[in-house]
């Protein structure tokens, strides 16, 4: 079995792919179809605010409530997404709506608006012999089906593995520092 990827990579992918809502009014570095108005202004201050459908670039730091950082944009460049397109977790998306260029804020996002609650229904008991194809299974092993991660082994007992199919940050209240660095208005 393959070892888990770092939480940082998981969160970055999750921020890009998972989520319910999108912030509005910010720009991406790429070209948009139709006309686009860039939110970058001389001196870095502009009246543009993020609206649904806007391309956005945001710097961020994600942390647990105890201050432990689990992900950040530093070193990879700003996160690029379309506000309101469902590319981000709901709480992050809602937080950026209405933010202006170069505005910064810190938000606390409950599990319901992040990666969901810790749901015991998203666990399965599977006989070890059914999953022990290419290596030894141990607690923390990621389980894949057709190349896609489906869960993580959380317990092994009596020849059975408990597999959690929850996101690693499920059930966690998260804090994000967010700074809007570019906005391109929807055409």
Tab-separated table of C-alpha atoms in Angstrom:
chain	number	residue	atom	x	y	z
A	1	UNK	CA	0.000	0.000	0.000
A	2	UNK	CA	1.126	3.542	-0.580
A	3	UNK	CA	2.057	5.865	2.265
A	4	UNK	CA	-0.141	8.899	2.896
A	5	UNK	CA	0.812	12.086	1.090
A	6	UNK	CA	1.639	15.030	3.352
A	7	UNK	CA	-1.334	16.843	4.836
A	8	UNK	CA	-0.107	20.000	3.097
A	9	UNK	CA	-0.570	18.429	-0.319
A	10	UNK	CA	-3.946	16.984	0.667
A	11	UNK	CA	-5.211	20.355	1.834
A	12	UNK	CA	-3.987	22.157	-1.263
A	13	UNK	CA	-5.762	19.622	-3.454
A	14	UNK	CA	-8.815	19.754	-1.214
A	15	UNK	CA	-8.936	23.529	-1.311
A	16	UNK	CA	-8.851	23.361	-5.073
A	17	UNK	CA	-11.285	20.479	-5.533
A	18	UNK	CA	-13.459	20.173	-2.442
A	19	UNK	CA	-15.855	22.675	-1.172
A	20	UNK	CA	-19.338	23.909	-1.452
A	21	UNK	CA	-19.020	27.613	-2.199
A	22	UNK	CA	-16.743	30.038	-3.924
A	23	UNK	CA	-15.687	33.567	-3.037
A	24	UNK	CA	-16.430	36.237	-5.553
A	25	UNK	CA	-14.458	38.853	-7.416
A	26	UNK	CA	-10.854	37.830	-7.504
A	27	UNK	CA	-8.501	37.175	-10.342
A	28	UNK	CA	-6.509	34.328	-11.741
A	29	UNK	CA	-3.234	34.638	-13.556
A	30	UNK	CA	-4.596	33.012	-16.716
A	31	UNK	CA	-6.681	34.533	-19.453
A	32	UNK	CA	-10.443	34.473	-19.255
A	33	UNK	CA	-12.831	34.246	-22.160
A	34	UNK	CA	-14.535	37.516	-22.873
A	35	UNK	CA	-13.455	40.782	-21.344
A	36	UNK	CA	-11.937	40.810	-17.889
A	37	UNK	CA	-11.033	43.696	-15.655
A	38	UNK	CA	-7.949	43.175	-13.512
A	39	UNK	CA	-8.197	44.047	-9.849
A	40	UNK	CA	-4.556	45.045	-9.629
A	41	UNK	CA	-4.238	48.761	-9.039
A	42	UNK	CA	-1.165	50.977	-8.661
A	43	UNK	CA	-0.297	51.127	-4.988
A	44	UNK	CA	-2.227	47.931	-4.322
A	45	UNK	CA	-5.525	49.421	-3.144
A	46	UNK	CA	-8.670	49.180	-5.217
A	47	UNK	CA	-12.397	49.331	-4.678
A	48	UNK	CA	-12.993	46.005	-6.433
A	49	UNK	CA	-14.587	43.395	-4.208
A	50	UNK	CA	-14.801	39.664	-4.812
A	51	UNK	CA	-18.105	38.568	-6.352
A	52	UNK	CA	-19.404	35.200	-7.522
A	53	UNK	CA	-17.821	34.251	-10.855
A	54	UNK	CA	-14.694	36.367	-10.421
A	55	UNK	CA	-11.269	34.803	-10.887
A	56	UNK	CA	-9.347	35.142	-7.619
A	57	UNK	CA	-5.787	34.791	-6.368
A	58	UNK	CA	-5.376	34.499	-2.613
A	59	UNK	CA	-2.493	33.875	-0.266
A	60	UNK	CA	-3.473	31.838	2.784
A	61	UNK	CA	-2.308	30.014	5.889
A	62	UNK	CA	-4.502	27.205	7.229
A	63	UNK	CA	-4.126	26.192	10.862
A	64	UNK	CA	-5.814	24.219	13.593
A	65	UNK	CA	-7.364	26.154	16.483
A	66	UNK	CA	-4.196	25.488	18.525
A	67	UNK	CA	-2.159	27.386	15.907
A	68	UNK	CA	-0.542	24.351	14.244
A	69	UNK	CA	-0.203	25.155	10.526
A	70	UNK	CA	-1.382	22.394	8.175
A	71	UNK	CA	-1.130	24.256	4.861
A	72	UNK	CA	-0.035	27.552	3.336
A	73	UNK	CA	0.428	29.106	-0.073
A	74	UNK	CA	3.930	30.381	0.705
A	75	UNK	CA	6.451	28.727	-1.581
A	76	UNK	CA	3.812	27.651	-4.122
A	77	UNK	CA	2.308	30.967	-5.085
A	78	UNK	CA	-1.223	32.223	-4.513
A	79	UNK	CA	-4.193	29.891	-4.685
A	80	UNK	CA	-6.179	30.515	-7.897
A	81	UNK	CA	-9.894	29.766	-8.131
A	82	UNK	CA	-13.222	31.047	-9.419
A	83	UNK	CA	-15.435	32.485	-6.710
A	84	UNK	CA	-18.717	30.638	-6.273
A	85	UNK	CA	-17.764	27.753	-8.583
A	86	UNK	CA	-17.595	25.105	-5.846
A	87	UNK	CA	-13.818	24.739	-6.025
A	88	UNK	CA	-13.219	25.688	-2.380
A	89	UNK	CA	-14.539	24.557	0.973
A	90	UNK	CA	-17.726	26.458	1.768
A	91	UNK	CA	-16.360	28.515	4.672
A	92	UNK	CA	-13.309	29.693	2.711
A	93	UNK	CA	-15.494	30.584	-0.238
A	94	UNK	CA	-17.926	32.545	1.915
A	95	UNK	CA	-15.048	34.339	3.643
A	96	UNK	CA	-13.611	35.840	0.460
A	97	UNK	CA	-16.912	37.138	-0.912
A	98	UNK	CA	-16.830	40.903	-0.523
A	99	UNK	CA	-13.105	41.074	0.254
A	100	UNK	CA	-11.181	43.777	-1.585
A	101	UNK	CA	-7.815	43.676	-3.284
A	102	UNK	CA	-4.977	43.363	-0.728
A	103	UNK	CA	-7.452	42.949	2.123
A	104	UNK	CA	-6.423	40.449	4.794
A	105	UNK	CA	-8.520	38.656	7.374
A	106	UNK	CA	-8.512	35.615	9.615
A	107	UNK	CA	-11.596	33.414	9.758
A	108	UNK	CA	-12.588	30.423	11.857
A	109	UNK	CA	-14.446	27.749	9.897
A	110	UNK	CA	-16.519	25.075	11.665
A	111	UNK	CA	-16.378	21.460	10.403
A	112	UNK	CA	-19.785	21.794	8.720
A	113	UNK	CA	-18.342	24.458	6.382
A	114	UNK	CA	-14.921	22.826	6.012
A	115	UNK	CA	-14.442	19.078	5.492
A	116	UNK	CA	-17.535	17.862	7.315
A	117	UNK	CA	-18.152	16.340	10.699
A	118	UNK	CA	-16.432	13.195	11.926
A	119	UNK	CA	-19.026	10.662	10.785
A	120	UNK	CA	-18.674	7.085	12.009
A	121	UNK	CA	-20.901	5.994	9.111
A	122	UNK	CA	-17.964	6.741	6.818
A	123	UNK	CA	-15.994	3.817	8.246
A	124	UNK	CA	-15.939	0.233	7.022
A	125	UNK	CA	-14.691	-3.085	8.377
A	126	UNK	CA	-12.797	-5.065	5.730
A	127	UNK	CA	-11.009	-8.428	6.076
A	128	UNK	CA	-7.234	-7.893	5.823
A	129	UNK	CA	-6.869	-10.572	3.146
A	130	UNK	CA	-9.082	-8.508	0.827
A	131	UNK	CA	-6.767	-5.503	0.952
A	132	UNK	CA	-3.314	-6.958	1.504
A	133	UNK	CA	-2.283	-7.244	-2.129
A	134	UNK	CA	0.958	-5.298	-2.509
A	135	UNK	CA	2.378	-4.907	0.985
A	136	UNK	CA	1.736	-5.046	4.681
A	137	UNK	CA	-1.255	-3.111	5.911
A	138	UNK	CA	-0.761	-1.106	9.086
A	139	UNK	CA	-2.538	1.683	10.908
A	140	UNK	CA	-2.156	4.798	8.777
A	141	UNK	CA	-1.946	2.909	5.458
A	142	UNK	CA	-3.886	4.518	2.640
A	143	UNK	CA	-6.247	2.254	0.726
A	144	UNK	CA	-6.678	2.725	-3.027
A	145	UNK	CA	-9.212	1.436	-5.517
A	146	UNK	CA	-8.492	1.805	-9.230
A	147	UNK	CA	-5.777	4.365	-8.456
A	148	UNK	CA	-7.969	6.570	-6.264
A	149	UNK	CA	-7.555	6.862	-2.517
A	150	UNK	CA	-10.714	5.616	-0.812
A	151	UNK	CA	-9.656	5.639	2.818
A	152	UNK	CA	-7.082	5.175	5.563
A	153	UNK	CA	-6.661	2.237	7.939
A	154	UNK	CA	-7.456	3.461	11.461
A	155	UNK	CA	-7.573	0.149	13.345
A	156	UNK	CA	-6.605	-3.502	12.890
A	157	UNK	CA	-8.233	-6.114	15.107
A	158	UNK	CA	-8.809	-9.851	14.659
A	159	UNK	CA	-7.963	-9.973	10.964
A	160	UNK	CA	-10.206	-6.997	10.191
A	161	UNK	CA	-9.130	-3.503	9.192
A	162	UNK	CA	-11.237	-0.452	10.002
A	163	UNK	CA	-11.023	1.948	7.081
A	164	UNK	CA	-12.004	5.583	7.501
A	165	UNK	CA	-13.267	7.246	4.351
A	166	UNK	CA	-13.316	10.711	5.902
A	167	UNK	CA	-11.069	13.597	4.948
A	168	UNK	CA	-8.181	13.893	7.436
A	169	UNK	CA	-9.505	17.304	8.521
A	170	UNK	CA	-13.119	16.115	8.989
A	171	UNK	CA	-14.495	17.096	12.377
A	172	UNK	CA	-11.933	19.875	12.803
A	173	UNK	CA	-12.552	23.580	13.286
A	174	UNK	CA	-10.034	25.371	11.062
A	175	UNK	CA	-8.568	28.872	10.949
A	176	UNK	CA	-7.476	30.574	7.754
A	177	UNK	CA	-5.546	33.793	7.279
A	178	UNK	CA	-6.511	35.022	3.803
A	179	UNK	CA	-5.128	37.858	1.659
A	180	UNK	CA	-6.647	38.701	-1.726
A	181	UNK	CA	-3.820	39.443	-4.174
A	182	UNK	CA	-5.705	39.641	-7.481
A	183	UNK	CA	-9.270	39.911	-8.749
A	184	UNK	CA	-10.465	39.600	-12.330
A	185	UNK	CA	-14.098	40.463	-12.739
A	186	UNK	CA	-16.426	38.079	-14.515
A	187	UNK	CA	-17.032	39.155	-18.114
